Amino acid sequence: MMQRRLFGAAIALLLAGCAAPHEPVAVTPIAPASLGLGDAPAPLVASDWWTSLGDPQLDRIVADALSGSPTLDAATARVRAAQAAVAGSEAARRPNVGADASEQFERLSSVYIIPPPYGGTFRWMGDAQANLSWNLDFWGKQAAAIRQAKSSADAAKLDYQAARLALAGSVVQTYVELARAERQIALARSTIAQREQSATLARVRVRSQLDSNIDVQAADSLLADARQALVRAQGQREQLVHALALLAGRGADYYPSIAPTALKLDSLAPLPTSLPADLLSRRPDILASQARIAAASAGRQVARKAYYPNVNLLGLVGLQALGIGNLFSSDASTYGGGAAIHLPIFEGGKLRADYAGATAAVDESIADYNGKVLGAVRETADLLTRLKTLDDDIAQQRASTASLAEVRRLNNVRVSAGLSSRLDLINYDVRLLQAQQDSVNLQADKAVAQVQLLVAIGGGFDPAALTPNSSPKAAQ
């Protein structure tokens, strides 16, 4: 009767230990169908999409950045760490065998388990054995831990691809800014040459008593403005050269290697005209967030299955003896085997807290995913709108610049004919230079927006190129 009662109590404790609490996930992932994406996928983009700009120097700088950037080195190290965690999780599922050996000289107690004549004397105590331990993982706790580690490794690989895409995009955008600065320099120099001629002509007319010194001052003022624009553009170019060297993972020795640009700004890779239907599946940062949801969900299963009994197979084989000479005799052998079970009963609320924390981690990963999805949709939509606006703005700016150039030409004719003062040219000259600068800026702004849109739709990233055991650079 007593044995039955003890057995019943053991079964009750076992069932109580397996009763994990219910901790529901509170956040739901956003459904792609609710985002209003388009019906057509994005155009196919080459992995080296920046080469469509037709500048070999840009290709070289991007290659240097992708091979030597500390940002990518750090991302690669995180991938290796995640892959090592996967290997560690898989190793915990396999049988573990270890060996231990010891030989020590000690006095044996005369009132313990070894009686006289050995008890109470100094003896060599030898012990050598091999031990086996194997977690049978009946409830799938370790399998869930492996899934968690693999999903985390997938997320790290995708983070690498996202960092690579962002780095290439940053290099190209900075290079476009460099081209902008160079075009502003060329515009300023052209304007300086024109205004130097005007200033010289004004002085000749003053000596001929056809103009006054006021006309000379007006011409000099316009010339100073153009020279100031040149100084600013040259300073901007130098800073952009420094930025490119940093992105390439290089120092000041890299500056002289950056020659004038040769970009074809209108030849960038094909771009979508509406929100792509496959936007979410093209972006490595979104896919990394999905992988983190999978990792957090597997971690939640690990925490839940910690309530279940843990069963291990145990075994040992070895030698034990008193005296060094006896250790290697046939009578010194020892061996055994069995099973061990651990059942959590009273853990002071630790298991419940771990499970609640793991569930909160799932909610956090889903919320992070939802935020990235909404941000990706808005970013892409904003860039599509910006490109349309820039196209209209460029057309209007082109017409405005042409009109100002014609007004300036007619005013120059009037001044040469003595019908107008050079003072009348100041306002139109200033407006024309500003309009020309705005035209250069709008063209560069459009190129930057195009690059940003390519990055926003995932560039040339191909998720199919990623395999479970691929290296970080496999999808390049």
Tab-separated table of C-alpha atoms in Angstrom:
chain	number	residue	atom	x	y	z
A	1	MET	CA	0.000	0.000	0.000
A	2	MET	CA	2.794	2.421	0.890
A	3	GLN	CA	4.541	1.721	-2.439
A	4	ARG	CA	1.367	2.547	-4.352
A	5	ARG	CA	0.986	5.815	-2.497
A	6	LEU	CA	4.583	6.787	-3.219
A	7	PHE	CA	4.163	5.856	-6.895
A	8	GLY	CA	0.955	7.931	-7.118
A	9	ALA	CA	2.681	10.904	-5.519
A	10	ALA	CA	5.552	10.607	-8.003
A	11	ILE	CA	3.117	10.547	-10.942
A	12	ALA	CA	1.308	13.607	-9.551
A	13	LEU	CA	4.573	15.484	-9.216
A	14	LEU	CA	5.541	14.484	-12.774
A	15	LEU	CA	2.275	15.793	-14.190
A	16	ALA	CA	2.534	18.971	-12.143
A	17	GLY	CA	6.030	19.532	-13.466
A	18	CYS	CA	4.878	19.141	-17.072
A	19	ALA	CA	2.018	21.617	-16.729
A	20	ALA	CA	3.447	24.702	-18.433
A	21	PRO	CA	1.416	27.923	-18.123
A	22	HIS	CA	-0.408	29.514	-21.025
A	23	GLU	CA	1.357	32.728	-22.108
A	24	PRO	CA	-0.164	33.938	-25.395
A	25	VAL	CA	1.695	35.996	-28.012
A	26	ALA	CA	0.051	39.426	-28.063
A	27	VAL	CA	1.414	40.954	-31.302
A	28	THR	CA	0.432	39.835	-34.804
A	29	PRO	CA	2.670	40.237	-37.891
A	30	ILE	CA	1.341	42.598	-40.551
A	31	ALA	CA	-0.124	40.756	-43.519
A	32	PRO	CA	1.536	41.814	-46.810
A	33	ALA	CA	-1.876	41.820	-48.510
A	34	SER	CA	-2.949	44.718	-46.264
A	35	LEU	CA	-0.092	47.012	-47.343
A	36	GLY	CA	-1.457	48.073	-50.738
A	37	LEU	CA	1.557	46.871	-52.705
A	38	GLY	CA	1.406	46.824	-56.496
A	39	ASP	CA	0.555	43.922	-58.757
A	40	ALA	CA	3.894	43.759	-60.577
A	41	PRO	CA	7.266	42.742	-59.126
A	42	ALA	CA	10.237	45.076	-59.171
A	43	PRO	CA	12.467	45.003	-62.262
A	44	LEU	CA	15.382	42.595	-62.109
A	45	VAL	CA	18.508	44.321	-60.823
A	46	ALA	CA	22.063	43.049	-61.254
A	47	SER	CA	24.060	42.356	-58.111
A	48	ASP	CA	26.630	44.945	-59.280
A	49	TRP	CA	23.962	47.504	-60.219
A	50	TRP	CA	26.309	50.470	-59.735
A	51	THR	CA	28.293	49.457	-62.842
A	52	SER	CA	25.408	50.747	-64.998
A	53	LEU	CA	26.615	54.262	-64.151
A	54	GLY	CA	29.589	53.638	-66.410
A	55	ASP	CA	32.420	54.859	-64.174
A	56	PRO	CA	35.279	52.358	-63.588
A	57	GLN	CA	36.563	54.448	-60.695
A	58	LEU	CA	33.235	54.046	-58.889
A	59	ASP	CA	33.414	50.288	-59.485
A	60	ARG	CA	36.868	50.223	-57.892
A	61	ILE	CA	35.790	52.218	-54.819
A	62	VAL	CA	32.733	50.013	-54.251
A	63	ALA	CA	34.904	46.901	-54.564
A	64	ASP	CA	37.378	48.342	-52.045
A	65	ALA	CA	34.546	49.147	-49.637
A	66	LEU	CA	32.979	45.692	-49.888
A	67	SER	CA	36.326	44.004	-49.259
A	68	GLY	CA	37.835	46.262	-46.612
A	69	SER	CA	35.100	48.016	-44.654
A	70	PRO	CA	35.210	47.576	-40.849
A	71	THR	CA	31.403	47.590	-40.920
A	72	LEU	CA	31.316	44.460	-43.057
A	73	ASP	CA	34.137	42.875	-41.068
A	74	ALA	CA	32.028	43.262	-37.917
A	75	ALA	CA	28.973	41.814	-39.675
A	76	THR	CA	31.051	38.840	-40.870
A	77	ALA	CA	32.277	38.221	-37.326
A	78	ARG	CA	28.673	38.188	-36.090
A	79	VAL	CA	27.819	35.573	-38.709
A	80	ARG	CA	30.711	33.371	-37.571
A	81	ALA	CA	29.617	33.738	-33.942
A	82	ALA	CA	26.055	32.729	-34.857
A	83	GLN	CA	27.296	29.712	-36.820
A	84	ALA	CA	29.414	28.679	-33.825
A	85	ALA	CA	26.287	28.902	-31.648
A	86	VAL	CA	24.517	26.532	-34.048
A	87	ALA	CA	27.384	24.057	-33.790
A	88	GLY	CA	27.271	24.325	-29.990
A	89	SER	CA	23.522	23.645	-29.901
A	90	GLU	CA	23.881	20.624	-32.166
A	91	ALA	CA	26.766	19.282	-30.060
A	92	ALA	CA	24.589	19.384	-26.930
A	93	ARG	CA	22.218	16.933	-28.627
A	94	ARG	CA	24.890	14.297	-29.267
A	95	PRO	CA	26.427	11.816	-26.819
A	96	ASN	CA	29.235	13.291	-24.741
A	97	VAL	CA	32.186	11.141	-23.708
A	98	GLY	CA	34.879	12.290	-21.309
A	99	ALA	CA	37.843	10.731	-19.526
A	100	ASP	CA	39.259	11.449	-16.083
A	101	ALA	CA	42.263	9.988	-14.278
A	102	SER	CA	43.876	10.674	-10.921
A	103	GLU	CA	46.510	9.138	-8.641
A	104	GLN	CA	47.068	10.628	-5.215
A	105	PHE	CA	48.829	9.661	-1.984
A	106	GLU	CA	46.590	9.962	1.060
A	107	ARG	CA	45.913	8.636	4.558
A	108	LEU	CA	42.810	6.442	4.625
A	109	SER	CA	40.440	6.899	7.540
A	110	SER	CA	40.301	3.905	9.905
A	111	VAL	CA	36.638	4.583	10.768
A	112	TYR	CA	35.267	4.993	7.247
A	113	ILE	CA	34.402	2.614	4.436
A	114	ILE	CA	37.871	0.991	4.187
A	115	PRO	CA	38.658	-1.042	7.298
A	116	PRO	CA	42.091	-1.948	8.666
A	117	PRO	CA	44.657	-3.056	7.748
A	118	TYR	CA	44.281	-0.478	4.928
A	119	GLY	CA	42.310	1.975	7.010
A	120	GLY	CA	44.550	4.201	9.068
A	121	THR	CA	47.495	3.870	6.659
A	122	PHE	CA	48.945	5.973	3.822
A	123	ARG	CA	48.161	4.581	0.395
A	124	TRP	CA	48.168	5.514	-3.268
A	125	MET	CA	44.575	5.923	-4.527
A	126	GLY	CA	44.171	5.450	-8.282
A	127	ASP	CA	41.117	6.177	-10.430
A	128	ALA	CA	40.782	6.238	-14.240
A	129	GLN	CA	37.445	6.154	-16.058
A	130	ALA	CA	35.547	7.197	-19.154
A	131	ASN	CA	32.071	8.687	-18.754
A	132	LEU	CA	29.139	8.793	-21.173
A	133	SER	CA	26.253	11.259	-20.981
A	134	TRP	CA	23.483	11.531	-23.572
A	135	ASN	CA	20.497	13.826	-23.331
A	136	LEU	CA	17.654	11.945	-25.036
A	137	ASP	CA	15.651	15.139	-25.656
A	138	PHE	CA	12.307	13.392	-25.366
A	139	TRP	CA	10.329	16.652	-25.472
A	140	GLY	CA	12.286	18.410	-28.224
A	141	LYS	CA	13.796	21.123	-26.019
A	142	GLN	CA	17.236	20.796	-27.558
A	143	ALA	CA	15.764	20.562	-31.056
A	144	ALA	CA	14.017	23.885	-30.395
A	145	ALA	CA	17.318	25.353	-29.197
A	146	ILE	CA	18.940	24.244	-32.458
A	147	ARG	CA	16.145	25.882	-34.477
A	148	GLN	CA	16.629	29.046	-32.462
A	149	ALA	CA	20.378	29.085	-33.152
A	150	LYS	CA	19.880	28.384	-36.869
A	151	SER	CA	17.308	31.154	-37.226
A	152	SER	CA	19.652	33.541	-35.439
A	153	ALA	CA	22.434	32.524	-37.832
A	154	ASP	CA	20.108	33.154	-40.794
A	155	ALA	CA	19.317	36.593	-39.374
A	156	ALA	CA	23.048	37.348	-39.033
A	157	LYS	CA	23.663	36.364	-42.669
A	158	LEU	CA	20.822	38.608	-43.787
A	159	ASP	CA	22.172	41.424	-41.620
A	160	TYR	CA	25.435	41.058	-43.498
A	161	GLN	CA	23.630	41.355	-46.821
A	162	ALA	CA	21.706	44.393	-45.560
A	163	ALA	CA	24.969	46.002	-44.400
A	164	ARG	CA	26.576	45.223	-47.753
A	165	LEU	CA	23.673	46.779	-49.654
A	166	ALA	CA	23.651	49.855	-47.416
A	167	LEU	CA	27.423	50.261	-47.800
A	168	ALA	CA	27.295	50.033	-51.598
A	169	GLY	CA	24.405	52.513	-51.604
A	170	SER	CA	26.343	54.918	-49.380
A	171	VAL	CA	29.400	54.737	-51.635
A	172	VAL	CA	27.347	55.429	-54.778
A	173	GLN	CA	25.406	58.272	-53.150
A	174	THR	CA	28.621	59.862	-51.901
A	175	TYR	CA	30.141	59.466	-55.371
A	176	VAL	CA	27.110	61.210	-56.900
A	177	GLU	CA	27.646	64.029	-54.407
A	178	LEU	CA	31.260	64.159	-55.568
A	179	ALA	CA	30.050	64.496	-59.158
A	180	ARG	CA	27.676	67.250	-58.008
A	181	ALA	CA	30.556	69.167	-56.416
A	182	GLU	CA	32.665	68.779	-59.565
A	183	ARG	CA	29.859	70.112	-61.744
A	184	GLN	CA	29.428	73.051	-59.396
A	185	ILE	CA	33.181	73.669	-59.682
A	186	ALA	CA	32.966	73.590	-63.486
A	187	LEU	CA	29.969	75.940	-63.424
A	188	ALA	CA	31.733	78.334	-61.066
A	189	ARG	CA	34.853	78.388	-63.226
A	190	SER	CA	32.810	79.043	-66.360
A	191	THR	CA	30.991	81.854	-64.593
A	192	ILE	CA	34.283	83.306	-63.335
A	193	ALA	CA	35.672	83.366	-66.874
A	194	GLN	CA	32.570	85.170	-68.152
A	195	ARG	CA	32.576	87.680	-65.319
A	196	GLU	CA	36.303	88.332	-65.623
A	197	GLN	CA	35.663	89.304	-69.247
A	198	SER	CA	32.807	91.546	-68.138
A	199	ALA	CA	34.991	93.195	-65.470
A	200	THR	CA	37.773	93.785	-68.005
A	201	LEU	CA	35.303	95.250	-70.490
A	202	ALA	CA	33.876	97.535	-67.807
A	203	ARG	CA	37.337	98.932	-67.039
A	204	VAL	CA	38.002	99.527	-70.735
A	205	ARG	CA	34.693	101.400	-71.044
A	206	VAL	CA	35.532	103.489	-67.953
A	207	ARG	CA	38.875	104.465	-69.482
A	208	SER	CA	36.977	105.364	-72.638
A	209	GLN	CA	34.559	107.373	-70.489
A	210	LEU	CA	31.654	105.220	-71.684
A	211	ASP	CA	30.895	103.789	-68.197
A	212	SER	CA	31.349	104.931	-64.620
A	213	ASN	CA	33.240	103.309	-61.749
A	214	ILE	CA	29.910	102.052	-60.464
A	215	ASP	CA	29.800	99.639	-63.404
A	216	VAL	CA	33.270	98.360	-62.488
A	217	GLN	CA	32.185	97.801	-58.887
A	218	ALA	CA	29.110	95.933	-60.081
A	219	ALA	CA	31.207	93.656	-62.312
A	220	ASP	CA	33.706	93.017	-59.491
A	221	SER	CA	30.858	92.141	-57.118
A	222	LEU	CA	29.523	89.527	-59.498
A	223	LEU	CA	33.029	88.133	-60.003
A	224	ALA	CA	33.544	87.816	-56.233
A	225	ASP	CA	30.272	85.879	-55.913
A	226	ALA	CA	31.411	83.391	-58.567
A	227	ARG	CA	34.796	82.949	-56.901
A	228	GLN	CA	33.091	82.336	-53.574
A	229	ALA	CA	30.933	79.615	-55.189
A	230	LEU	CA	34.110	78.001	-56.532
A	231	VAL	CA	35.789	77.975	-53.104
A	232	ARG	CA	32.746	76.369	-51.514
A	233	ALA	CA	32.428	73.688	-54.203
A	234	GLN	CA	36.136	72.822	-53.991
A	235	GLY	CA	35.905	72.462	-50.212
A	236	GLN	CA	32.875	70.237	-50.593
A	237	ARG	CA	34.710	68.009	-53.054
A	238	GLU	CA	37.642	67.525	-50.695
A	239	GLN	CA	35.326	66.485	-47.871
A	240	LEU	CA	33.544	63.983	-50.139
A	241	VAL	CA	36.904	62.466	-51.127
A	242	HIS	CA	37.589	61.956	-47.405
A	243	ALA	CA	34.164	60.347	-46.970
A	244	LEU	CA	34.779	57.922	-49.845
A	245	ALA	CA	38.106	56.879	-48.347
A	246	LEU	CA	36.392	56.183	-45.028
A	247	LEU	CA	33.698	54.090	-46.712
A	248	ALA	CA	36.426	52.134	-48.519
A	249	GLY	CA	38.130	51.447	-45.195
A	250	ARG	CA	41.196	53.478	-46.128
A	251	GLY	CA	43.028	56.527	-44.844
A	252	ALA	CA	44.644	59.640	-46.297
A	253	ASP	CA	46.737	57.546	-48.704
A	254	TYR	CA	43.509	56.897	-50.622
A	255	TYR	CA	42.733	60.557	-51.360
A	256	PRO	CA	45.103	61.010	-54.353
A	257	SER	CA	43.680	57.904	-56.034
A	258	ILE	CA	40.263	59.535	-56.534
A	259	ALA	CA	40.285	61.286	-59.901
A	260	PRO	CA	37.455	63.335	-61.479
A	261	THR	CA	34.229	61.398	-61.923
A	262	ALA	CA	32.804	60.143	-65.216
A	263	LEU	CA	29.251	59.250	-64.191
A	264	LYS	CA	26.384	58.703	-66.606
A	265	LEU	CA	23.615	59.765	-64.270
A	266	ASP	CA	20.782	58.841	-66.633
A	267	SER	CA	21.854	55.218	-67.112
A	268	LEU	CA	21.078	53.760	-63.692
A	269	ALA	CA	19.525	50.281	-63.496
A	270	PRO	CA	15.769	49.862	-64.230
A	271	LEU	CA	13.577	51.339	-61.528
A	272	PRO	CA	9.978	50.546	-60.510
A	273	THR	CA	7.249	53.115	-61.116
A	274	SER	CA	4.964	51.838	-58.351
A	275	LEU	CA	5.265	49.902	-55.094
A	276	PRO	CA	6.595	46.447	-56.105
A	277	ALA	CA	4.502	43.416	-55.210
A	278	ASP	CA	7.640	41.586	-54.022
A	279	LEU	CA	9.057	44.479	-51.975
A	280	LEU	CA	9.200	42.606	-48.662
A	281	SER	CA	10.866	39.483	-50.072
A	282	ARG	CA	13.597	41.546	-51.763
A	283	ARG	CA	14.856	43.382	-48.694
A	284	PRO	CA	17.422	41.568	-46.526
A	285	ASP	CA	16.558	43.653	-43.447
A	286	ILE	CA	12.903	42.535	-43.639
A	287	LEU	CA	13.945	38.902	-44.107
A	288	ALA	CA	16.331	39.240	-41.146
A	289	SER	CA	13.414	40.442	-39.014
A	290	GLN	CA	11.396	37.391	-40.111
A	291	ALA	CA	14.302	35.136	-39.114
A	292	ARG	CA	14.403	36.795	-35.692
A	293	ILE	CA	10.702	36.067	-35.222
A	294	ALA	CA	11.468	32.396	-35.956
A	295	ALA	CA	14.403	32.476	-33.511
A	296	ALA	CA	12.303	34.069	-30.767
A	297	SER	CA	9.478	31.564	-31.345
A	298	ALA	CA	11.931	28.669	-31.021
A	299	GLY	CA	13.334	30.268	-27.867
A	300	ARG	CA	9.792	30.388	-26.489
A	301	GLN	CA	9.500	26.645	-27.115
A	302	VAL	CA	12.783	26.096	-25.258
A	303	ALA	CA	11.425	28.021	-22.274
A	304	ARG	CA	8.122	26.125	-22.372
A	305	LYS	CA	9.770	22.708	-22.582
A	306	ALA	CA	11.951	23.498	-19.596
A	307	TYR	CA	8.881	22.447	-17.559
A	308	TYR	CA	9.240	18.858	-18.832
A	309	PRO	CA	11.486	16.192	-17.294
A	310	ASN	CA	15.030	15.977	-18.580
A	311	VAL	CA	16.241	12.392	-19.182
A	312	ASN	CA	19.911	11.439	-19.657
A	313	LEU	CA	21.589	8.108	-20.320
A	314	LEU	CA	24.711	7.638	-18.186
A	315	GLY	CA	27.569	5.161	-18.366
A	316	LEU	CA	31.091	4.678	-17.086
A	317	VAL	CA	33.975	2.278	-17.502
A	318	GLY	CA	37.322	2.507	-15.769
A	319	LEU	CA	39.808	1.369	-13.152
A	320	GLN	CA	39.948	1.916	-9.392
A	321	ALA	CA	42.588	0.545	-6.995
A	322	LEU	CA	44.616	1.023	-3.849
A	323	GLY	CA	48.260	1.126	-4.808
A	324	ILE	CA	49.855	2.054	-8.098
A	325	GLY	CA	50.626	-1.521	-9.042
A	326	ASN	CA	47.024	-2.679	-8.606
A	327	LEU	CA	45.520	0.022	-10.842
A	328	PHE	CA	46.284	-1.921	-14.020
A	329	SER	CA	45.197	-5.345	-12.784
A	330	SER	CA	42.081	-7.098	-14.082
A	331	ASP	CA	40.426	-6.872	-10.677
A	332	ALA	CA	40.603	-3.060	-10.740
A	333	SER	CA	38.002	-2.699	-13.489
A	334	THR	CA	34.712	-0.915	-12.828
A	335	TYR	CA	31.783	-0.144	-15.092
A	336	GLY	CA	28.126	0.703	-14.940
A	337	GLY	CA	25.262	2.401	-16.680
A	338	GLY	CA	21.814	3.788	-16.094
A	339	ALA	CA	19.564	6.751	-16.552
A	340	ALA	CA	19.066	10.047	-14.756
A	341	ILE	CA	15.959	12.205	-14.708
A	342	HIS	CA	15.573	15.786	-13.592
A	343	LEU	CA	12.059	17.032	-12.874
A	344	PRO	CA	11.504	20.721	-12.079
A	345	ILE	CA	9.020	20.995	-9.210
A	346	PHE	CA	9.628	24.157	-7.239
A	347	GLU	CA	11.832	26.685	-9.062
A	348	GLY	CA	10.765	29.814	-7.218
A	349	GLY	CA	8.958	31.136	-10.306
A	350	LYS	CA	12.084	31.063	-12.488
A	351	LEU	CA	10.577	28.863	-15.219
A	352	ARG	CA	7.448	30.994	-15.375
A	353	ALA	CA	9.557	34.160	-15.591
A	354	ASP	CA	11.735	32.644	-18.331
A	355	TYR	CA	8.656	31.638	-20.332
A	356	ALA	CA	7.057	35.064	-19.922
A	357	GLY	CA	10.306	36.709	-21.004
A	358	ALA	CA	10.596	34.441	-24.050
A	359	THR	CA	7.007	35.250	-25.046
A	360	ALA	CA	7.745	38.958	-24.678
A	361	ALA	CA	10.776	38.463	-26.937
A	362	VAL	CA	8.454	37.036	-29.617
A	363	ASP	CA	6.172	40.075	-29.277
A	364	GLU	CA	9.183	42.383	-29.532
A	365	SER	CA	10.526	40.660	-32.658
A	366	ILE	CA	7.097	40.841	-34.340
A	367	ALA	CA	6.736	44.512	-33.434
A	368	ASP	CA	10.215	45.180	-34.834
A	369	TYR	CA	9.247	43.359	-38.043
A	370	ASN	CA	6.011	45.354	-38.357
A	371	GLY	CA	7.921	48.597	-37.898
A	372	LYS	CA	10.454	47.672	-40.567
A	373	VAL	CA	7.684	46.637	-42.985
A	374	LEU	CA	5.782	49.895	-42.595
A	375	GLY	CA	9.031	51.856	-42.825
A	376	ALA	CA	10.021	50.038	-46.021
A	377	VAL	CA	6.659	50.747	-47.648
A	378	ARG	CA	6.759	54.419	-46.725
A	379	GLU	CA	10.410	54.809	-47.742
A	380	THR	CA	9.753	53.302	-51.164
A	381	ALA	CA	6.550	55.281	-51.696
A	382	ASP	CA	8.282	58.528	-50.675
A	383	LEU	CA	11.113	57.902	-53.134
A	384	LEU	CA	8.708	57.143	-55.977
A	385	THR	CA	6.897	60.414	-55.241
A	386	ARG	CA	10.193	62.301	-54.946
A	387	LEU	CA	11.391	61.049	-58.330
A	388	LYS	CA	8.155	62.124	-60.008
A	389	THR	CA	8.401	65.523	-58.342
A	390	LEU	CA	12.039	65.883	-59.360
A	391	ASP	CA	11.215	65.094	-63.000
A	392	ASP	CA	8.625	67.889	-63.012
A	393	ASP	CA	10.951	70.219	-61.100
A	394	ILE	CA	13.825	69.608	-63.525
A	395	ALA	CA	11.610	70.418	-66.498
A	396	GLN	CA	10.480	73.705	-64.932
A	397	GLN	CA	14.011	74.574	-63.852
A	398	ARG	CA	15.313	73.958	-67.362
A	399	ALA	CA	12.759	76.416	-68.777
A	400	SER	CA	13.519	78.992	-66.072
A	401	THR	CA	17.285	78.780	-66.656
A	402	ALA	CA	16.865	79.152	-70.411
A	403	SER	CA	14.699	82.257	-69.922
A	404	LEU	CA	17.188	83.873	-67.545
A	405	ALA	CA	20.061	83.124	-69.932
A	406	GLU	CA	18.163	84.823	-72.767
A	407	VAL	CA	17.362	87.863	-70.598
A	408	ARG	CA	21.013	88.126	-69.622
A	409	ARG	CA	22.078	87.968	-73.288
A	410	LEU	CA	19.677	90.737	-74.258
A	411	ASN	CA	20.786	92.877	-71.315
A	412	ASN	CA	24.416	92.451	-72.344
A	413	VAL	CA	23.453	93.713	-75.821
A	414	ARG	CA	21.768	96.756	-74.270
A	415	VAL	CA	24.795	97.487	-72.069
A	416	SER	CA	27.175	97.168	-75.029
A	417	ALA	CA	24.990	99.566	-76.994
A	418	GLY	CA	25.012	102.042	-74.118
A	419	LEU	CA	21.257	101.683	-73.586
A	420	SER	CA	21.559	100.256	-70.072
A	421	SER	CA	23.891	100.322	-67.077
A	422	ARG	CA	25.837	97.313	-65.932
A	423	LEU	CA	24.031	97.703	-62.642
A	424	ASP	CA	20.947	96.397	-64.435
A	425	LEU	CA	22.766	93.101	-64.998
A	426	ILE	CA	23.497	92.304	-61.350
A	427	ASN	CA	20.090	90.930	-60.453
A	428	TYR	CA	19.821	88.771	-63.586
A	429	ASP	CA	23.409	87.529	-63.321
A	430	VAL	CA	22.877	86.473	-59.709
A	431	ARG	CA	19.596	84.762	-60.581
A	432	LEU	CA	21.124	83.010	-63.581
A	433	LEU	CA	24.023	81.593	-61.542
A	434	GLN	CA	21.584	80.430	-58.890
A	435	ALA	CA	19.380	78.826	-61.536
A	436	GLN	CA	22.346	77.035	-63.075
A	437	GLN	CA	23.425	75.798	-59.652
A	438	ASP	CA	19.862	74.640	-58.962
A	439	SER	CA	19.836	72.725	-62.253
A	440	VAL	CA	23.013	70.875	-61.278
A	441	ASN	CA	21.585	70.171	-57.828
A	442	LEU	CA	18.300	68.842	-59.184
A	443	GLN	CA	20.068	66.451	-61.541
A	444	ALA	CA	22.230	65.202	-58.672
A	445	ASP	CA	19.203	64.989	-56.349
A	446	LYS	CA	17.457	62.796	-58.902
A	447	ALA	CA	20.465	60.487	-59.172
A	448	VAL	CA	20.673	60.220	-55.364
A	449	ALA	CA	16.945	59.444	-55.149
A	450	GLN	CA	17.341	56.754	-57.812
A	451	VAL	CA	20.153	55.145	-55.837
A	452	GLN	CA	18.070	55.328	-52.664
A	453	LEU	CA	15.129	53.699	-54.472
A	454	LEU	CA	17.355	50.866	-55.699
A	455	VAL	CA	18.524	50.289	-52.127
A	456	ALA	CA	14.944	50.546	-50.831
A	457	ILE	CA	13.787	47.695	-53.093
A	458	GLY	CA	16.740	45.509	-52.101
A	459	GLY	CA	19.196	46.359	-54.871
A	460	GLY	CA	20.476	43.200	-56.522
A	461	PHE	CA	20.073	41.038	-53.398
A	462	ASP	CA	18.944	37.501	-54.220
A	463	PRO	CA	17.569	35.578	-51.207
A	464	ALA	CA	17.715	32.339	-53.199
A	465	ALA	CA	21.517	32.576	-53.142
A	466	LEU	CA	21.573	32.162	-49.372
A	467	THR	CA	21.920	28.543	-48.232
A	468	PRO	CA	21.912	27.180	-44.653
A	469	ASN	CA	25.688	26.649	-44.633
A	470	SER	CA	26.683	29.496	-46.932
A	471	SER	CA	29.347	31.999	-45.989
A	472	PRO	CA	28.424	35.654	-45.473
A	473	LYS	CA	29.662	36.504	-48.951
A	474	ALA	CA	27.785	33.754	-50.750
A	475	ALA	CA	25.020	36.019	-52.043
A	476	GLN	CA	27.262	38.786	-53.336
